[in-house]
PDB file of C-alpha atoms in Angstrom:
ATOM      1  CA  MET A   1     108.416 103.793 119.293  1.00 68.00           C
ATOM      2  CA  ASP A   2     112.069 102.855 118.964  1.00 90.00           C
ATOM      3  CA  MET A   3     113.753 106.010 117.693  1.00 92.00           C
ATOM      4  CA  LYS A   4     116.819 104.061 116.519  1.00 92.00           C
ATOM      5  CA  LYS A   5     114.598 102.008 114.171  1.00 88.00           C
ATOM      6  CA  VAL A   6     112.820 105.141 112.961  1.00 91.00           C
ATOM      7  CA  ILE A   7     116.107 106.841 112.123  1.00 93.00           C
ATOM      8  CA  LYS A   8     117.363 103.712 110.333  1.00 90.00           C
ATOM      9  CA  GLN A   9     114.131 103.552 108.313  1.00 91.00           C
ATOM     10  CA  ALA A  10     114.341 107.258 107.459  1.00 94.00           C
ATOM     11  CA  PHE A  11     117.921 106.768 106.277  1.00 95.00           C
ATOM     12  CA  ILE A  12     117.085 103.693 104.154  1.00 94.00           C
ATOM     13  CA  THR A  13     114.045 105.369 102.603  1.00 95.00           C
ATOM     14  CA  ALA A  14     116.019 108.516 101.799  1.00 96.00           C
ATOM     15  CA  ILE A  15     118.832 106.494 100.178  1.00 96.00           C
ATOM     16  CA  THR A  16     116.252 104.613  98.127  1.00 96.00           C
ATOM     17  CA  ALA A  17     114.560 107.794  96.885  1.00 97.00           C
ATOM     18  CA  VAL A  18     117.818 109.532  95.965  1.00 97.00           C
ATOM     19  CA  SER A  19     119.138 106.391  94.264  1.00 97.00           C
ATOM     20  CA  CYS A  20     116.016 106.232  92.122  1.00 96.00           C
ATOM     21  CA  LEU A  21     116.379 109.882  91.222  1.00 96.00           C
ATOM     22  CA  TYR A  22     119.941 109.405  89.991  1.00 96.00           C
ATOM     23  CA  ILE A  23     119.175 106.141  88.171  1.00 96.00           C
ATOM     24  CA  THR A  24     116.175 107.567  86.322  1.00 96.00           C
ATOM     25  CA  ASN A  25     118.205 110.642  85.359  1.00 95.00           C
ATOM     26  CA  TRP A  26     121.011 108.387  84.118  1.00 96.00           C
ATOM     27  CA  PHE A  27     118.534 106.358  82.008  1.00 94.00           C
ATOM     28  CA  LYS A  28     116.856 109.619  80.920  1.00 93.00           C
ATOM     29  CA  LEU A  29     113.392 108.313  81.810  1.00 91.00           C
ATOM     30  CA  PRO A  30     110.700 110.890  81.042  1.00 89.00           C
ATOM     31  CA  GLN A  31     108.891 110.684  84.382  1.00 89.00           C
ATOM     32  CA  GLY A  32     111.380 109.354  86.902  1.00 91.00           C
ATOM     33  CA  ILE A  33     109.124 110.714  89.607  1.00 94.00           C
ATOM     34  CA  TRP A  34     107.192 107.427  89.426  1.00 94.00           C
ATOM     35  CA  ALA A  35     110.300 105.403  90.265  1.00 96.00           C
ATOM     36  CA  VAL A  36     111.052 107.647  93.232  1.00 96.00           C
ATOM     37  CA  MET A  37     107.455 107.529  94.478  1.00 95.00           C
ATOM     38  CA  SER A  38     107.194 103.759  94.035  1.00 95.00           C
ATOM     39  CA  SER A  39     110.411 103.132  95.930  1.00 95.00           C
ATOM     40  CA  ILE A  40     109.137 105.214  98.846  1.00 96.00           C
ATOM     41  CA  VAL A  41     105.715 103.562  98.856  1.00 94.00           C
ATOM     42  CA  VAL A  42     107.018  99.976  98.916  1.00 93.00           C
ATOM     43  CA  MET A  43     109.906 100.511 101.344  1.00 92.00           C
ATOM     44  CA  GLN A  44     108.959  98.941 104.659  1.00 87.00           C
ATOM     45  CA  ALA A  45     110.770  98.390 107.940  1.00 82.00           C
ATOM     46  CA  ASP A  46     111.639  94.802 107.024  1.00 79.00           C
ATOM     47  CA  ALA A  47     112.468  92.998 103.786  1.00 80.00           C
ATOM     48  CA  LYS A  48     109.479  90.633 103.987  1.00 81.00           C
ATOM     49  CA  ALA A  49     106.993  93.512 104.056  1.00 84.00           C
ATOM     50  CA  THR A  50     108.893  95.298 101.280  1.00 86.00           C
ATOM     51  CA  ILE A  51     108.688  92.207  99.076  1.00 85.00           C
ATOM     52  CA  SER A  52     104.955  91.855  99.719  1.00 84.00           C
ATOM     53  CA  ALA A  53     104.242  95.524  98.987  1.00 87.00           C
ATOM     54  CA  SER A  54     106.424  95.353  95.885  1.00 91.00           C
ATOM     55  CA  TRP A  55     104.633  92.368  94.400  1.00 91.00           C
ATOM     56  CA  MET A  56     101.200  94.004  94.774  1.00 91.00           C
ATOM     57  CA  ARG A  57     102.435  97.251  93.234  1.00 93.00           C
ATOM     58  CA  ILE A  58     104.104  95.515  90.262  1.00 95.00           C
ATOM     59  CA  ILE A  59     100.995  93.491  89.436  1.00 95.00           C
ATOM     60  CA  GLY A  60      98.642  96.441  89.882  1.00 96.00           C
ATOM     61  CA  THR A  61     100.840  98.675  87.744  1.00 96.00           C
ATOM     62  CA  LEU A  62     101.073  96.055  85.006  1.00 97.00           C
ATOM     63  CA  VAL A  63      97.300  95.533  84.850  1.00 97.00           C
ATOM     64  CA  GLY A  64      96.670  99.284  85.018  1.00 97.00           C
ATOM     65  CA  ALA A  65      99.252 100.022  82.304  1.00 97.00           C
ATOM     66  CA  LEU A  66      97.689  97.468  79.977  1.00 97.00           C
ATOM     67  CA  ILE A  67      94.167  98.803  80.461  1.00 97.00           C
ATOM     68  CA  GLY A  68      95.251 102.454  80.469  1.00 96.00           C
ATOM     69  CA  GLY A  69      97.285 102.004  77.286  1.00 96.00           C
ATOM     70  CA  LEU A  70      94.451 100.126  75.591  1.00 96.00           C
ATOM     71  CA  PHE A  71      91.750 102.627  76.515  1.00 96.00           C
ATOM     72  CA  LEU A  72      93.888 105.627  75.619  1.00 94.00           C
ATOM     73  CA  SER A  73      94.782 104.126  72.244  1.00 94.00           C
ATOM     74  CA  LEU A  74      91.185 103.137  71.448  1.00 94.00           C
ATOM     75  CA  TRP A  75      89.240 106.152  72.692  1.00 93.00           C
ATOM     76  CA  GLY A  76      91.698 108.834  73.764  1.00 89.00           C
ATOM     77  CA  TYR A  77      91.071 110.781  76.921  1.00 86.00           C
ATOM     78  CA  HIS A  78      87.455 111.474  77.771  1.00 92.00           C
ATOM     79  CA  GLY A  79      85.735 111.496  81.122  1.00 94.00           C
ATOM     80  CA  TRP A  80      83.684 108.448  80.170  1.00 96.00           C
ATOM     81  CA  SER A  81      86.714 106.444  78.937  1.00 95.00           C
ATOM     82  CA  LEU A  82      88.647 107.289  82.094  1.00 96.00           C
ATOM     83  CA  GLY A  83      85.737 106.161  84.262  1.00 97.00           C
ATOM     84  CA  LEU A  84      85.236 103.005  82.221  1.00 97.00           C
ATOM     85  CA  GLY A  85      88.947 102.165  82.369  1.00 97.00           C
ATOM     86  CA  VAL A  86      89.127 102.664  86.128  1.00 98.00           C
ATOM     87  CA  GLY A  87      85.974 100.607  86.677  1.00 98.00           C
ATOM     88  CA  ILE A  88      87.102  97.767  84.432  1.00 98.00           C
ATOM     89  CA  VAL A  89      90.548  97.550  85.995  1.00 98.00           C
ATOM     90  CA  VAL A  90      88.990  97.195  89.462  1.00 97.00           C
ATOM     91  CA  VAL A  91      86.765  94.369  88.194  1.00 98.00           C
ATOM     92  CA  ILE A  92      89.718  92.657  86.481  1.00 97.00           C
ATOM     93  CA  CYS A  93      91.751  92.792  89.697  1.00 97.00           C
ATOM     94  CA  ALA A  94      88.822  91.362  91.654  1.00 96.00           C
ATOM     95  CA  LEU A  95      88.335  88.531  89.139  1.00 97.00           C
ATOM     96  CA  LEU A  96      92.055  87.729  89.274  1.00 95.00           C
ATOM     97  CA  LYS A  97      91.906  87.834  93.093  1.00 94.00           C
ATOM     98  CA  LEU A  98      94.291  90.798  93.152  1.00 93.00           C
ATOM     99  CA  ILE A  99      92.278  92.782  95.675  1.00 90.00           C
ATOM    100  CA  GLU A 100      95.429  94.361  97.148  1.00 90.00           C
ATOM    101  CA  SER A 101      96.404  95.666  93.682  1.00 94.00           C
ATOM    102  CA  TYR A 102      93.188  97.296  92.502  1.00 95.00           C
ATOM    103  CA  ARG A 103      93.951 100.770  93.858  1.00 96.00           C
ATOM    104  CA  ILE A 104      97.355 101.060  92.203  1.00 95.00           C
ATOM    105  CA  ALA A 105      95.893  99.577  88.997  1.00 97.00           C
ATOM    106  CA  ALA A 106      93.193 102.269  88.974  1.00 97.00           C
ATOM    107  CA  VAL A 107      95.750 105.005  89.716  1.00 96.00           C
ATOM    108  CA  THR A 108      97.916 103.711  86.861  1.00 96.00           C
ATOM    109  CA  VAL A 109      94.977 103.850  84.431  1.00 97.00           C
ATOM    110  CA  ALA A 110      94.269 107.420  85.520  1.00 96.00           C
ATOM    111  CA  VAL A 111      97.902 108.536  85.257  1.00 94.00           C
ATOM    112  CA  ILE A 112      98.295 107.057  81.783  1.00 94.00           C
ATOM    113  CA  MET A 113      95.037 108.479  80.516  1.00 94.00           C
ATOM    114  CA  LEU A 114      95.570 111.904  82.087  1.00 93.00           C
ATOM    115  CA  THR A 115      99.226 112.348  81.113  1.00 89.00           C
ATOM    116  CA  GLY A 116      99.460 110.395  77.864  1.00 83.00           C
ATOM    117  CA  HIS A 117      98.431 111.106  74.313  1.00 84.00           C
ATOM    118  CA  ALA A 118      96.413 108.744  72.141  1.00 78.00           C
ATOM    119  CA  ASP A 119      99.153 108.643  69.500  1.00 83.00           C
ATOM    120  CA  ALA A 120     101.732 107.558  72.114  1.00 90.00           C
ATOM    121  CA  SER A 121      99.490 105.588  74.463  1.00 90.00           C
ATOM    122  CA  TRP A 122     101.622 102.454  74.553  1.00 93.00           C
ATOM    123  CA  THR A 123     104.815 104.455  75.005  1.00 92.00           C
ATOM    124  CA  THR A 124     103.243 106.175  78.008  1.00 91.00           C
ATOM    125  CA  ALA A 125     102.045 102.833  79.415  1.00 94.00           C
ATOM    126  CA  ILE A 126     105.407 101.127  78.936  1.00 94.00           C
ATOM    127  CA  TYR A 127     107.363 103.981  80.523  1.00 93.00           C
ATOM    128  CA  ARG A 128     104.944 104.116  83.450  1.00 93.00           C
ATOM    129  CA  PHE A 129     105.413 100.402  84.112  1.00 96.00           C
ATOM    130  CA  LEU A 130     109.207 100.534  83.666  1.00 95.00           C
ATOM    131  CA  GLU A 131     109.572 103.537  85.963  1.00 95.00           C
ATOM    132  CA  VAL A 132     107.524 101.891  88.708  1.00 95.00           C
ATOM    133  CA  PHE A 133     109.343  98.589  88.223  1.00 96.00           C
ATOM    134  CA  LEU A 134     112.725 100.310  88.444  1.00 97.00           C
ATOM    135  CA  GLY A 135     111.720 102.058  91.668  1.00 96.00           C
ATOM    136  CA  ILE A 136     110.615  98.761  93.157  1.00 95.00           C
ATOM    137  CA  LEU A 137     113.838  97.001  92.109  1.00 95.00           C
ATOM    138  CA  VAL A 138     115.891  99.720  93.772  1.00 96.00           C
ATOM    139  CA  ALA A 139     113.792  99.465  96.945  1.00 94.00           C
ATOM    140  CA  LEU A 140     114.186  95.673  96.996  1.00 92.00           C
ATOM    141  CA  ALA A 141     117.947  95.878  96.443  1.00 92.00           C
ATOM    142  CA  ILE A 142     118.454  98.457  99.183  1.00 93.00           C
ATOM    143  CA  SER A 143     116.127  96.573 101.530  1.00 90.00           C
ATOM    144  CA  ALA A 144     118.208  93.438 100.904  1.00 88.00           C
ATOM    145  CA  LEU A 145     121.414  95.345 101.686  1.00 90.00           C
ATOM    146  CA  PHE A 146     120.031  96.492 105.038  1.00 87.00           C
ATOM    147  CA  ASN A 147     118.278  93.182 105.848  1.00 81.00           C
ATOM    148  CA  PRO A 148     120.750  90.548 104.639  1.00 79.00           C
ATOM    149  CA  SER A 149     119.759  87.866 107.163  1.00 77.00           C
ATOM    150  CA  TYR A 150     116.166  87.743 105.911  1.00 73.00           C
ATOM    151  CA  VAL A 151     117.275  87.600 102.276  1.00 69.00           C
ATOM    152  CA  ALA A 152     119.784  84.820 103.019  1.00 72.00           C
ATOM    153  CA  GLN A 153     117.098  82.869 104.886  1.00 77.00           C
ATOM    154  CA  ARG A 154     114.595  83.227 102.000  1.00 69.00           C
ATOM    155  CA  LEU A 155     117.165  82.256  99.358  1.00 66.00           C
ATOM    156  CA  SER A 156     118.117  79.222 101.420  1.00 75.00           C
ATOM    157  CA  GLN A 157     114.452  78.207 101.653  1.00 75.00           C
ATOM    158  CA  ILE A 158     113.935  78.685  97.916  1.00 69.00           C
ATOM    159  CA  PHE A 159     116.974  76.662  96.909  1.00 73.00           C
ATOM    160  CA  ASN A 160     116.261  73.891  99.433  1.00 75.00           C
ATOM    161  CA  PHE A 161     112.699  73.707  98.120  1.00 61.00           C
ATOM    162  CA  ARG A 162     113.978  73.274  94.569  1.00 56.00           C
ATOM    163  CA  LYS A 163     116.400  70.514  95.646  1.00 58.00           C
ATOM    164  CA  ASP A 164     113.521  68.595  97.265  1.00 56.00           C
ATOM    165  CA  ARG A 165     111.607  68.363  93.993  1.00 54.00           C
TER     166      ARG A 165
END
């Protein structure tokens, strides 16, 4: 274990978490905790891994927010509707070949249904998605700042690919 890399990763992760905290407070988001948690979860030692983790979390959160918001608005919170929502979101992720996203989709359904209210189900779902998305954007931006060579390489590949078309 390279202690220099560990310390760098600890520093980057801490900056990401604190940045999310301040940004969510500035935007007055109701549950900024989800931005902070998401930024910590997706932050990896290199930008490539951070991008991969971010994509899976965004998709899973989006699918989970849609199902959670729908189920909460249709049936409110009941044990059976929670179970049905979690089960259906796992099946949807499998059908869409989003196997890496099914856990976060199921967690998102549960969070929305357990913390939301039927009369504000879509507000809860939208905020949940936006808070997670914000946390991921912050993690990606900070990862790019500390891994500029990878980002430059990827952007070069993307733009060269588009020129070849």
